[in-house]
Amino acid sequence: MKYIAERITFSKKTSIDCIVVPVFAEFKLSAIVKKINILSNNYILEILKKNNFKGKIKQSLLLYQVPNFPSKKFLIIGCGIKDTLNRKQNKLIVNYTINLLKKYEIQEIIWFLTDLKIKDCNTYWQIRDTINIIEENIYIFNKFKKIALYHLLKIKFNIVKNNEIIYHNAIKHAQAINLGIEKAKNIANLPPNICNPKYLSIKAINLSKKYNNIFTEIIDEKTMEKMSMNAYLAVSKGSKNKPFMSILKYMNNITDKSQPIVLLGKGVTFDSGGISLKPSKNMEDMKYDMCGAAAVYGTIYAIAKLKLPLNVIGVIAGCENMLDSNSFRPSDIIKTMSGTTVEIINTDAEGRLILCDTLTYIKKFNPRYVIDIATLTGACIVALGDNISGLMSNDKKLSDYLIQASLETDDRVWKLPIDDKSYYDQLKSNIADLTNSSNSNSGGAITAACFLSKFTKLYKWAHIDIAGTASKYVEQKISATGRPINMLCQFLINITYNSNNKL
Ligand code: BES
Ligand code: MN
Ligand code: ZN
């Protein structure tokens, strides 16, 4: 979809499919509607009054051929009481409007809803929000089921005041980030018979062919064996799909190559639970257990598109958790790459096993920050629901940065503590250094993070549990959300420009 920002002026010759304008309660008109109302000899106001248009949110009126005005359709959107709109309501309005545009199969639009003042949101974020919501709304995964589709093609935003740069930056950022989100969703929505660890590695290789500042390295099973990544290897033992770890190096800061930011994604392409088999109800949703990996891929994609002057290493820990006679089992003891031994209690707590060895491996990059993104625990969904990701960290500054980016993008996270001894007590084993799963069924999101923290002592690290947020049910059907790509990209944008205002 194309987005343009322009200072809109109308002449009789301009041919426009549709213009979208806001109207408030009590027939209060926005600046643009006032102008058009005068141009049309009070036609608009009369129609509004005739229809008793209340201007409520989720109320609309479609007009055809307004006198003296060049647009074919004229879509009036209720925006509530003037000057009271907040960010949440604005998002509702945008989503509602897009649904209408889809219903009427409108293709090109001039959009005046971003002219509105919003209490808790500036123009930059208004544009970012608008594009996000539109892209989220129009996304369709139609790889396996061809549907005749109508396409919204072009949206023109009106530039108010001398804000050109703000509009253009917001569009640039939003489009790149949404491209990353779209690419991530397209991978995540694939079934596990197509999207396996090898497939993820091919995607990583192809990305390095597309951008000449991305370099990909693939670590296969043999190489993992040489490095004694025994925890990672154990998980994949029961699957004929071999494990592949993909390293995506985005190198675009030539002056300082010293300390890259490392993003690590859990890429379990199917999590059956292994010998600790999951119940069959909703087991199909476990194809989404690679959404952390997809988010890393999408983030690298987006920042490469943005050409951020940074060095970021994306690590995709691809693996499949299956069961057969080669599978690892409850009671096995595994010596991890770091030397720490782990007693397996539950083969379904596999994410932390592939991550712990990868966290050890990435020390070699001398990372400035490490952020892992993983659909790690059902307990995180119990704790925070399905719209807020869990954040756990050993570094206050890093978690503050991430929280700031999450507030800005409204891609929400909530910080959980990992500094209490009681959590670590739950990971004690009689015969090994750690167990991979606590016997208690409380605080599961946290104990999982505490397990990981045993392997991240040498650097600044944050863990984002996206078990609840990576996929969601819409009309009883589950699909990938692309979260937390928006937040991660924003974090990287903020790091780059090191200011509160993203410009
Ligand atoms: N991939 C799951 C976590 C998950 C659950 C993601 C539901 C999305 C939706 C993870 O590998 C898992 O099975 N975790 C176990 C851990 C337990 C055995 C300690 C869980 O949450 O039950
Ligand atoms: Mn599992
Ligand atoms: Zn899993």
Short mmCIF file of C-alpha atoms and ligand atoms in Angstrom, two decimals:
data_model
loop_
_atom_site.label_atom_id
_atom_site.label_comp_id
_atom_site.label_asym_id
_atom_site.label_seq_id
_atom_site.Cartn_x
_atom_site.Cartn_y
_atom_site.Cartn_z
CA MET A 1 0.00 0.00 0.00
CA LYS A 2 1.18 3.46 -0.85
CA TYR A 3 1.23 6.37 1.60
CA ILE A 4 1.87 9.94 0.59
CA ALA A 5 1.85 13.20 2.52
CA GLU A 6 0.98 16.38 0.72
CA ARG A 7 -0.40 19.79 1.34
CA ILE A 8 -3.79 19.15 -0.23
CA THR A 9 -5.42 21.79 -2.36
CA PHE A 10 -8.49 21.18 -4.43
CA SER A 11 -9.34 22.32 -7.88
CA LYS A 12 -12.27 21.34 -10.05
CA LYS A 13 -9.98 19.17 -12.17
CA THR A 14 -8.69 16.99 -9.36
CA SER A 15 -10.27 13.62 -9.59
CA ILE A 16 -10.42 11.78 -6.30
CA ASP A 17 -12.00 8.47 -5.49
CA CYS A 18 -12.89 9.38 -1.96
CA ILE A 19 -12.03 11.83 0.74
CA VAL A 20 -12.31 10.96 4.40
CA VAL A 21 -13.09 13.75 6.81
CA PRO A 22 -13.87 14.08 10.52
CA VAL A 23 -17.02 15.65 11.98
CA PHE A 24 -17.62 16.17 15.67
CA ALA A 25 -20.68 16.06 17.90
CA GLU A 26 -23.17 18.94 17.76
CA PHE A 27 -22.39 19.54 14.08
CA LYS A 28 -18.99 20.97 14.89
CA LEU A 29 -16.93 20.84 11.74
CA SER A 30 -13.21 20.41 11.37
CA ALA A 31 -11.30 23.05 9.39
CA ILE A 32 -11.36 21.12 6.13
CA VAL A 33 -15.07 20.30 6.35
CA LYS A 34 -15.81 23.95 7.08
CA LYS A 35 -14.04 24.88 3.87
CA ILE A 36 -15.81 22.28 1.79
CA ASN A 37 -19.10 23.25 3.35
CA ILE A 38 -18.65 26.83 2.18
CA LEU A 39 -17.56 25.65 -1.26
CA SER A 40 -20.68 23.52 -1.54
CA ASN A 41 -23.05 26.27 -0.40
CA ASN A 42 -23.75 24.75 2.97
CA TYR A 43 -24.63 21.37 1.45
CA ILE A 44 -22.67 19.35 3.99
CA LEU A 45 -24.12 20.96 7.07
CA GLU A 46 -27.62 20.59 5.70
CA ILE A 47 -27.13 16.89 5.00
CA LEU A 48 -25.66 16.36 8.45
CA LYS A 49 -28.64 18.03 10.04
CA LYS A 50 -31.15 16.19 7.88
CA ASN A 51 -29.57 12.91 8.90
CA ASN A 52 -29.35 14.03 12.49
CA PHE A 53 -25.68 13.03 12.38
CA LYS A 54 -24.52 12.92 15.98
CA GLY A 55 -20.80 12.76 15.20
CA LYS A 56 -20.34 9.87 17.58
CA ILE A 57 -17.37 7.54 17.33
CA LYS A 58 -18.29 4.62 15.05
CA GLN A 59 -20.84 6.71 13.21
CA SER A 60 -20.44 7.64 9.57
CA LEU A 61 -22.13 9.03 6.51
CA LEU A 62 -21.18 8.41 2.89
CA LEU A 63 -22.05 11.16 0.41
CA TYR A 64 -21.80 11.03 -3.35
CA GLN A 65 -20.95 14.09 -5.37
CA VAL A 66 -20.88 17.03 -3.08
CA PRO A 67 -21.73 20.17 -5.15
CA ASN A 68 -18.69 22.06 -6.48
CA PHE A 69 -16.36 19.44 -5.13
CA PRO A 70 -14.18 17.11 -7.23
CA SER A 71 -14.31 13.92 -5.19
CA LYS A 72 -16.63 11.05 -6.13
CA LYS A 73 -17.27 9.93 -2.62
CA PHE A 74 -17.19 11.82 0.59
CA LEU A 75 -16.90 9.77 3.75
CA ILE A 76 -17.79 11.57 6.96
CA ILE A 77 -16.48 9.97 10.12
CA GLY A 78 -17.87 10.72 13.56
CA CYS A 79 -15.07 11.75 15.91
CA GLY A 80 -16.89 12.45 19.18
CA ILE A 81 -16.68 15.66 21.17
CA LYS A 82 -14.28 18.16 19.63
CA ASP A 83 -10.81 18.40 21.21
CA THR A 84 -11.32 15.45 23.53
CA LEU A 85 -10.00 12.65 21.36
CA ASN A 86 -7.33 10.40 22.85
CA ARG A 87 -4.96 7.92 21.24
CA LYS A 88 -7.09 4.89 22.01
CA GLN A 89 -10.21 6.43 20.52
CA ASN A 90 -8.27 7.57 17.49
CA LYS A 91 -7.13 4.01 16.87
CA LEU A 92 -10.72 2.82 17.11
CA ILE A 93 -11.76 5.45 14.59
CA VAL A 94 -9.03 4.48 12.14
CA ASN A 95 -9.95 0.82 12.33
CA TYR A 96 -13.63 1.58 11.92
CA THR A 97 -12.88 3.78 8.89
CA ILE A 98 -10.78 1.13 7.20
CA ASN A 99 -13.55 -1.40 7.58
CA LEU A 100 -15.90 1.02 5.82
CA LEU A 101 -13.44 1.67 3.01
CA LYS A 102 -13.14 -2.07 2.52
CA LYS A 103 -16.90 -2.46 2.49
CA TYR A 104 -17.28 0.19 -0.21
CA GLU A 105 -14.21 -1.15 -2.06
CA ILE A 106 -12.64 2.27 -2.23
CA GLN A 107 -9.11 2.28 -3.64
CA GLU A 108 -7.70 5.76 -3.34
CA ILE A 109 -8.27 8.10 -0.50
CA ILE A 110 -7.38 11.51 0.75
CA TRP A 111 -7.33 11.19 4.48
CA PHE A 112 -8.04 14.15 6.72
CA LEU A 113 -8.41 12.27 9.99
CA THR A 114 -4.76 12.93 10.82
CA ASP A 115 -5.53 16.65 10.90
CA LEU A 116 -7.16 16.09 14.26
CA LYS A 117 -5.50 17.05 17.50
CA ILE A 118 -5.12 14.13 19.84
CA LYS A 119 -4.55 14.71 23.51
CA ASP A 120 -1.85 12.17 24.23
CA CYS A 121 -0.25 11.74 20.83
CA ASN A 122 1.67 14.00 18.44
CA THR A 123 1.46 14.08 14.64
CA TYR A 124 4.37 11.69 14.21
CA TRP A 125 2.70 9.00 16.32
CA GLN A 126 -0.69 9.68 14.85
CA ILE A 127 0.66 8.84 11.41
CA ARG A 128 2.55 5.82 12.74
CA ASP A 129 -0.57 4.53 14.52
CA THR A 130 -2.74 5.13 11.48
CA ILE A 131 -0.48 3.21 9.12
CA ASN A 132 -0.05 0.37 11.64
CA ILE A 133 -3.76 -0.07 12.05
CA ILE A 134 -4.40 0.07 8.34
CA GLU A 135 -1.69 -2.47 7.60
CA GLU A 136 -2.86 -4.75 10.37
CA ASN A 137 -6.42 -4.52 9.14
CA ILE A 138 -5.68 -5.26 5.48
CA TYR A 139 -3.20 -8.09 6.03
CA ILE A 140 -4.32 -11.39 4.57
CA PHE A 141 -2.39 -14.64 4.53
CA ASN A 142 -3.51 -16.15 1.27
CA LYS A 143 -0.72 -18.44 0.32
CA PHE A 144 -2.86 -21.57 0.44
CA LYS A 145 -6.30 -20.27 -0.27
CA LYS A 146 -6.66 -17.88 -3.14
CA ILE A 147 -9.36 -15.37 -2.54
CA ALA A 148 -10.34 -12.70 -5.04
CA LEU A 149 -9.19 -9.61 -3.31
CA TYR A 150 -9.93 -6.00 -3.50
CA HIS A 151 -6.97 -3.79 -2.67
CA LEU A 152 -6.84 -0.47 -1.00
CA LEU A 153 -4.10 1.20 -3.00
CA LYS A 154 -3.24 4.68 -1.99
CA ILE A 155 -3.71 6.99 0.96
CA LYS A 156 -2.77 10.64 0.90
CA PHE A 157 -2.39 12.41 4.20
CA ASN A 158 -2.89 16.11 4.35
CA ILE A 159 0.09 18.01 5.71
CA VAL A 160 -0.92 20.56 8.29
CA LYS A 161 1.43 23.46 9.05
CA ASN A 162 5.13 23.22 8.23
CA ASN A 163 5.45 19.65 9.33
CA GLU A 164 6.63 18.02 6.14
CA ILE A 165 9.58 16.26 7.74
CA ILE A 166 7.48 14.83 10.53
CA TYR A 167 5.00 13.33 8.08
CA HIS A 168 7.67 11.94 5.83
CA ASN A 169 9.64 10.43 8.68
CA ALA A 170 6.56 8.87 10.22
CA ILE A 171 5.55 7.35 6.90
CA LYS A 172 9.06 6.08 6.25
CA HIS A 173 9.34 4.49 9.68
CA ALA A 174 5.85 3.04 9.67
CA GLN A 175 6.21 1.54 6.21
CA ALA A 176 9.54 -0.10 6.93
CA ILE A 177 8.34 -1.48 10.26
CA ASN A 178 5.12 -2.77 8.75
CA LEU A 179 7.04 -4.42 5.96
CA GLY A 180 9.05 -6.25 8.61
CA ILE A 181 5.84 -7.18 10.41
CA GLU A 182 4.29 -8.47 7.20
CA LYS A 183 7.34 -10.58 6.36
CA ALA A 184 7.38 -12.01 9.88
CA LYS A 185 3.67 -12.87 9.77
CA ASN A 186 4.08 -14.54 6.39
CA ILE A 187 6.70 -16.86 7.85
CA ALA A 188 4.96 -17.41 11.18
CA ASN A 189 1.64 -18.31 9.58
CA LEU A 190 3.22 -21.10 7.53
CA PRO A 191 2.55 -24.66 8.66
CA PRO A 192 5.43 -26.61 10.24
CA ASN A 193 5.67 -29.08 7.36
CA ILE A 194 6.91 -26.13 5.30
CA CYS A 195 8.41 -23.82 7.86
CA ASN A 196 10.99 -26.00 9.61
CA PRO A 197 14.42 -25.00 10.99
CA LYS A 198 16.02 -25.46 7.56
CA TYR A 199 13.39 -23.20 6.00
CA LEU A 200 14.17 -20.49 8.55
CA SER A 201 17.85 -20.73 7.64
CA ILE A 202 17.04 -20.36 3.94
CA LYS A 203 15.00 -17.26 4.74
CA ALA A 204 18.01 -15.89 6.62
CA ILE A 205 20.34 -16.61 3.69
CA ASN A 206 17.94 -14.98 1.25
CA LEU A 207 17.81 -11.84 3.36
CA SER A 208 21.59 -11.49 3.08
CA LYS A 209 21.24 -11.75 -0.69
CA LYS A 210 18.74 -8.93 -0.68
CA TYR A 211 20.75 -6.48 1.43
CA ASN A 212 24.47 -6.13 0.98
CA ASN A 213 25.03 -5.08 4.59
CA ILE A 214 23.48 -8.27 5.96
CA PHE A 215 25.74 -11.30 6.31
CA THR A 216 24.32 -14.69 7.19
CA GLU A 217 26.01 -17.62 8.81
CA ILE A 218 24.30 -20.96 9.40
CA ILE A 219 25.24 -23.22 12.28
CA ASP A 220 24.17 -26.79 11.57
CA GLU A 221 23.91 -29.83 13.83
CA LYS A 222 27.52 -30.90 13.28
CA THR A 223 28.88 -27.50 14.22
CA MET A 224 26.65 -27.46 17.28
CA GLU A 225 28.06 -30.83 18.28
CA LYS A 226 31.58 -29.48 17.99
CA MET A 227 30.66 -26.62 20.28
CA SER A 228 28.88 -28.92 22.77
CA MET A 229 25.53 -27.17 22.43
CA ASN A 230 24.03 -30.24 24.07
CA ALA A 231 20.88 -28.62 25.45
CA TYR A 232 19.94 -27.22 22.06
CA LEU A 233 20.77 -30.55 20.41
CA ALA A 234 18.79 -32.56 22.95
CA VAL A 235 15.56 -30.81 22.02
CA SER A 236 15.86 -31.66 18.34
CA LYS A 237 16.82 -35.31 18.89
CA GLY A 238 13.30 -36.64 18.35
CA SER A 239 12.75 -34.83 15.08
CA LYS A 240 13.87 -35.77 11.60
CA ASN A 241 14.06 -32.03 10.95
CA LYS A 242 17.59 -31.08 11.94
CA PRO A 243 18.27 -27.99 14.05
CA PHE A 244 19.67 -24.90 12.36
CA MET A 245 20.82 -21.75 14.04
CA SER A 246 20.94 -18.76 11.72
CA ILE A 247 23.07 -15.70 12.42
CA LEU A 248 21.99 -12.55 10.59
CA LYS A 249 24.59 -9.84 10.90
CA TYR A 250 23.32 -6.42 9.97
CA MET A 251 26.45 -4.28 9.80
CA ASN A 252 25.73 -0.66 9.07
CA ASN A 253 27.89 1.20 11.54
CA ILE A 254 31.28 1.26 9.95
CA THR A 255 32.84 3.60 12.49
CA ASP A 256 32.11 1.49 15.56
CA LYS A 257 32.04 -2.25 15.08
CA SER A 258 32.89 -3.03 18.68
CA GLN A 259 29.64 -3.90 20.41
CA PRO A 260 26.61 -5.03 18.42
CA ILE A 261 23.11 -5.39 19.78
CA VAL A 262 22.06 -9.02 19.66
CA LEU A 263 18.45 -10.10 19.14
CA LEU A 264 17.75 -13.76 19.73
CA GLY A 265 14.52 -15.46 18.70
CA LYS A 266 13.09 -18.79 19.78
CA GLY A 267 12.39 -20.63 16.57
CA VAL A 268 10.67 -23.86 17.59
CA THR A 269 8.83 -24.55 14.35
CA PHE A 270 6.58 -27.03 16.11
CA ASP A 271 6.35 -27.74 19.82
CA SER A 272 4.61 -31.04 20.43
CA GLY A 273 5.96 -31.03 23.97
CA GLY A 274 8.17 -34.04 23.18
CA ILE A 275 7.85 -37.05 25.51
CA SER A 276 6.02 -34.71 27.91
CA LEU A 277 3.44 -34.54 25.14
CA LYS A 278 1.01 -31.65 25.03
CA PRO A 279 -2.74 -32.31 25.02
CA SER A 280 -4.18 -32.40 21.49
CA LYS A 281 -6.59 -29.51 22.01
CA ASN A 282 -5.09 -26.47 20.29
CA MET A 283 -1.81 -28.28 19.70
CA GLU A 284 -1.94 -26.89 16.15
CA ASP A 285 -1.24 -23.46 17.63
CA MET A 286 2.26 -24.67 18.47
CA LYS A 287 3.37 -23.87 14.93
CA TYR A 288 3.57 -20.33 16.35
CA ASP A 289 6.35 -21.37 18.70
CA MET A 290 8.79 -19.80 16.23
CA CYS A 291 7.30 -16.31 16.47
CA GLY A 292 10.32 -15.01 18.40
CA ALA A 293 12.49 -16.03 15.44
CA ALA A 294 10.05 -14.44 13.01
CA ALA A 295 10.14 -11.23 15.05
CA VAL A 296 13.94 -11.14 14.88
CA TYR A 297 13.81 -11.71 11.14
CA GLY A 298 11.19 -8.98 10.68
CA THR A 299 13.12 -6.53 12.84
CA ILE A 300 16.33 -7.04 10.87
CA TYR A 301 14.33 -6.67 7.68
CA ALA A 302 12.83 -3.38 8.85
CA ILE A 303 16.02 -1.79 10.12
CA ALA A 304 17.83 -2.75 6.93
CA LYS A 305 15.06 -1.05 5.01
CA LEU A 306 15.49 2.00 7.27
CA LYS A 307 19.26 1.83 6.88
CA LEU A 308 19.74 2.49 10.60
CA PRO A 309 23.42 3.17 11.25
CA LEU A 310 23.78 0.33 13.75
CA ASN A 311 25.25 -3.12 14.07
CA VAL A 312 22.60 -5.62 15.05
CA ILE A 313 23.01 -9.36 15.07
CA GLY A 314 19.83 -11.40 14.76
CA VAL A 315 20.07 -14.98 15.92
CA ILE A 316 17.36 -17.43 14.95
CA ALA A 317 17.39 -20.56 17.06
CA GLY A 318 15.54 -22.99 14.81
CA CYS A 319 14.51 -26.36 16.19
CA GLU A 320 11.58 -28.77 16.30
CA ASN A 321 10.36 -30.47 19.47
CA MET A 322 9.09 -33.92 18.51
CA LEU A 323 9.04 -37.39 20.00
CA ASP A 324 10.45 -40.72 18.93
CA SER A 325 12.91 -43.21 20.35
CA ASN A 326 15.76 -40.74 19.96
CA SER A 327 14.00 -38.06 21.96
CA PHE A 328 15.47 -36.68 25.12
CA ARG A 329 13.41 -37.63 28.14
CA PRO A 330 12.38 -36.48 31.56
CA SER A 331 15.20 -37.44 33.96
CA ASP A 332 17.98 -37.06 31.37
CA ILE A 333 20.89 -34.92 32.52
CA ILE A 334 22.46 -32.64 29.96
CA LYS A 335 25.68 -30.71 30.09
CA THR A 336 25.03 -27.36 28.44
CA MET A 337 27.57 -25.49 26.34
CA SER A 338 28.43 -23.35 29.37
CA GLY A 339 29.25 -26.43 31.44
CA THR A 340 26.22 -26.05 33.70
CA THR A 341 24.34 -29.34 34.01
CA VAL A 342 20.57 -29.52 33.69
CA GLU A 343 18.21 -32.24 34.85
CA ILE A 344 15.29 -32.54 32.47
CA ILE A 345 11.99 -32.64 34.35
CA ASN A 346 9.77 -31.76 31.45
CA THR A 347 10.64 -31.99 27.76
CA ASP A 348 7.97 -29.38 27.07
CA ALA A 349 10.17 -26.76 28.74
CA GLU A 350 12.33 -26.89 25.61
CA GLY A 351 12.54 -23.20 24.76
CA ARG A 352 14.90 -22.40 27.63
CA LEU A 353 17.12 -25.30 26.58
CA ILE A 354 17.71 -24.12 23.04
CA LEU A 355 18.02 -20.54 24.29
CA CYS A 356 20.52 -21.26 27.07
CA ASP A 357 23.11 -22.65 24.67
CA THR A 358 22.49 -19.87 22.18
CA LEU A 359 22.88 -17.30 24.97
CA THR A 360 26.23 -18.89 25.75
CA TYR A 361 27.23 -18.92 22.09
CA ILE A 362 26.54 -15.21 21.54
CA LYS A 363 29.05 -14.10 24.17
CA LYS A 364 31.56 -14.23 21.36
CA PHE A 365 29.97 -11.17 19.75
CA ASN A 366 30.84 -9.01 22.77
CA PRO A 367 27.27 -7.68 22.80
CA ARG A 368 26.26 -4.25 24.04
CA TYR A 369 22.79 -5.62 24.77
CA VAL A 370 21.16 -9.00 24.29
CA ILE A 371 17.41 -9.27 23.92
CA ASP A 372 15.76 -12.63 23.54
CA ILE A 373 12.23 -12.93 22.25
CA ALA A 374 10.39 -16.15 22.91
CA THR A 375 6.99 -17.78 23.15
CA LEU A 376 8.37 -19.25 26.33
CA THR A 377 5.62 -19.95 28.84
CA GLY A 378 1.88 -20.48 29.10
CA ALA A 379 2.35 -19.01 32.59
CA CYS A 380 3.08 -15.62 31.02
CA ILE A 381 -0.37 -15.69 29.43
CA VAL A 382 -1.88 -16.54 32.82
CA ALA A 383 -0.01 -13.61 34.37
CA LEU A 384 -0.47 -10.89 31.75
CA GLY A 385 -3.13 -12.04 29.30
CA ASP A 386 -2.73 -11.94 25.57
CA ASN A 387 -2.10 -8.26 24.89
CA ILE A 388 0.92 -7.58 27.07
CA SER A 389 4.28 -9.27 26.72
CA GLY A 390 6.42 -10.16 29.74
CA LEU A 391 9.69 -8.33 30.17
CA MET A 392 12.46 -9.57 32.43
CA SER A 393 15.94 -8.15 32.58
CA ASN A 394 19.20 -8.00 34.48
CA ASP A 395 19.79 -4.38 33.48
CA LYS A 396 17.62 -1.45 34.54
CA LYS A 397 18.71 0.88 31.76
CA LEU A 398 18.01 -1.68 29.05
CA SER A 399 14.58 -2.51 30.44
CA ASP A 400 13.80 1.22 30.75
CA TYR A 401 14.70 1.69 27.09
CA LEU A 402 12.45 -1.18 26.12
CA ILE A 403 9.58 0.07 28.25
CA GLN A 404 9.90 3.51 26.68
CA ALA A 405 9.74 2.02 23.17
CA SER A 406 6.80 -0.12 24.19
CA LEU A 407 4.86 2.87 25.52
CA GLU A 408 5.60 4.89 22.40
CA THR A 409 4.50 2.17 20.02
CA ASP A 410 1.70 0.91 22.27
CA ASP A 411 3.25 -2.53 21.74
CA ARG A 412 2.96 -3.21 25.42
CA VAL A 413 5.26 -5.02 27.82
CA TRP A 414 5.16 -5.38 31.58
CA LYS A 415 8.21 -5.96 33.70
CA LEU A 416 8.32 -8.94 36.03
CA PRO A 417 10.92 -9.44 38.79
CA ILE A 418 13.70 -12.02 38.56
CA ASP A 419 15.73 -10.96 41.58
CA ASP A 420 14.15 -12.99 44.35
CA LYS A 421 15.92 -16.05 45.73
CA SER A 422 12.66 -17.98 45.98
CA TYR A 423 12.46 -18.31 42.19
CA TYR A 424 15.92 -19.78 41.98
CA ASP A 425 15.08 -22.25 44.73
CA GLN A 426 12.48 -23.71 42.39
CA LEU A 427 15.17 -24.59 39.87
CA LYS A 428 17.28 -26.65 42.31
CA SER A 429 18.11 -30.23 41.45
CA ASN A 430 19.49 -32.94 43.72
CA ILE A 431 21.82 -34.30 41.12
CA ALA A 432 22.48 -31.51 38.60
CA ASP A 433 23.16 -27.76 38.75
CA LEU A 434 19.63 -26.90 37.61
CA THR A 435 16.31 -28.43 36.64
CA ASN A 436 14.73 -27.26 33.42
CA SER A 437 11.34 -26.78 34.99
CA SER A 438 10.22 -26.10 38.49
CA ASN A 439 7.99 -28.48 40.36
CA SER A 440 5.86 -25.68 41.67
CA ASN A 441 3.24 -24.33 39.32
CA SER A 442 3.53 -20.73 40.38
CA GLY A 443 5.49 -17.93 38.74
CA GLY A 444 6.30 -19.99 35.65
CA ALA A 445 7.10 -17.04 33.39
CA ILE A 446 9.59 -15.80 35.95
CA THR A 447 11.26 -19.11 36.75
CA ALA A 448 11.80 -19.64 33.01
CA ALA A 449 13.52 -16.24 32.83
CA CYS A 450 15.53 -17.08 35.96
CA PHE A 451 16.74 -20.22 34.24
CA LEU A 452 17.90 -18.11 31.28
CA SER A 453 19.53 -15.56 33.59
CA LYS A 454 21.98 -18.25 34.71
CA PHE A 455 23.45 -18.05 31.21
CA THR A 456 23.50 -14.27 30.74
CA LYS A 457 25.73 -13.16 33.61
CA LEU A 458 28.37 -11.65 31.34
CA TYR A 459 26.26 -9.10 29.52
CA LYS A 460 23.24 -6.82 29.72
CA TRP A 461 20.21 -8.89 28.85
CA ALA A 462 16.45 -8.67 28.54
CA HIS A 463 13.96 -11.43 27.87
CA ILE A 464 10.59 -10.82 26.27
CA ASP A 465 8.00 -13.57 26.70
CA ILE A 466 5.55 -13.28 23.81
CA ALA A 467 3.60 -16.51 24.42
CA GLY A 468 0.39 -14.47 24.69
CA THR A 469 1.05 -11.69 22.22
CA ALA A 470 2.73 -13.35 19.23
CA SER A 471 -0.48 -14.79 17.87
CA LYS A 472 -4.11 -14.00 18.40
CA TYR A 473 -7.58 -15.27 17.70
CA VAL A 474 -9.69 -13.20 15.36
CA GLU A 475 -13.14 -14.64 14.70
CA GLN A 476 -12.10 -18.00 16.18
CA LYS A 477 -9.09 -18.23 13.86
CA ILE A 478 -5.58 -17.78 15.12
CA SER A 479 -2.95 -15.80 13.25
CA ALA A 480 0.43 -14.20 13.86
CA THR A 481 0.61 -10.59 15.09
CA GLY A 482 4.20 -9.68 14.26
CA ARG A 483 4.71 -8.48 17.80
CA PRO A 484 6.98 -7.15 19.25
CA ILE A 485 8.61 -5.91 16.02
CA ASN A 486 7.19 -2.43 16.36
CA MET A 487 8.64 -2.09 19.85
CA LEU A 488 12.01 -3.58 18.93
CA CYS A 489 12.40 -1.32 15.91
CA GLN A 490 11.48 1.69 18.02
CA PHE A 491 14.03 0.69 20.62
CA LEU A 492 16.65 0.56 17.87
CA ILE A 493 15.52 3.87 16.37
CA ASN A 494 15.75 5.49 19.81
CA ILE A 495 19.19 4.00 20.42
CA THR A 496 20.31 5.36 17.07
CA TYR A 497 19.10 8.88 17.51
CA ASN A 498 19.37 8.85 21.30
CA SER A 499 16.56 11.28 21.96
CA ASN A 500 13.01 11.16 23.12
CA ASN A 501 11.69 12.59 19.97
CA LYS A 502 12.07 10.12 17.20
CA LEU A 503 13.17 12.52 14.52
N1 BES B 1 5.88 -23.01 23.67
C1 BES B 1 5.43 -23.26 24.98
C2 BES B 1 4.81 -22.03 25.64
C3 BES B 1 3.50 -21.57 25.07
C4 BES B 1 2.32 -22.01 25.61
C5 BES B 1 3.47 -20.68 24.04
C6 BES B 1 1.12 -21.56 25.10
C7 BES B 1 2.28 -20.23 23.52
C8 BES B 1 1.10 -20.66 24.05
C9 BES B 1 6.62 -23.71 25.83
O1 BES B 1 7.60 -24.44 25.19
C10 BES B 1 6.06 -24.60 26.89
O2 BES B 1 5.57 -25.64 26.57
N2 BES B 1 6.18 -24.16 28.14
C11 BES B 1 5.69 -24.92 29.23
C12 BES B 1 6.70 -24.84 30.33
C13 BES B 1 6.45 -25.79 31.47
C14 BES B 1 6.56 -27.21 31.01
C15 BES B 1 7.44 -25.48 32.57
C16 BES B 1 4.37 -24.31 29.67
O3 BES B 1 4.21 -23.10 29.60
O4 BES B 1 3.48 -25.07 30.02
MN MN B 2 7.11 -26.51 25.10
ZN ZN B 3 7.77 -24.11 23.17
#
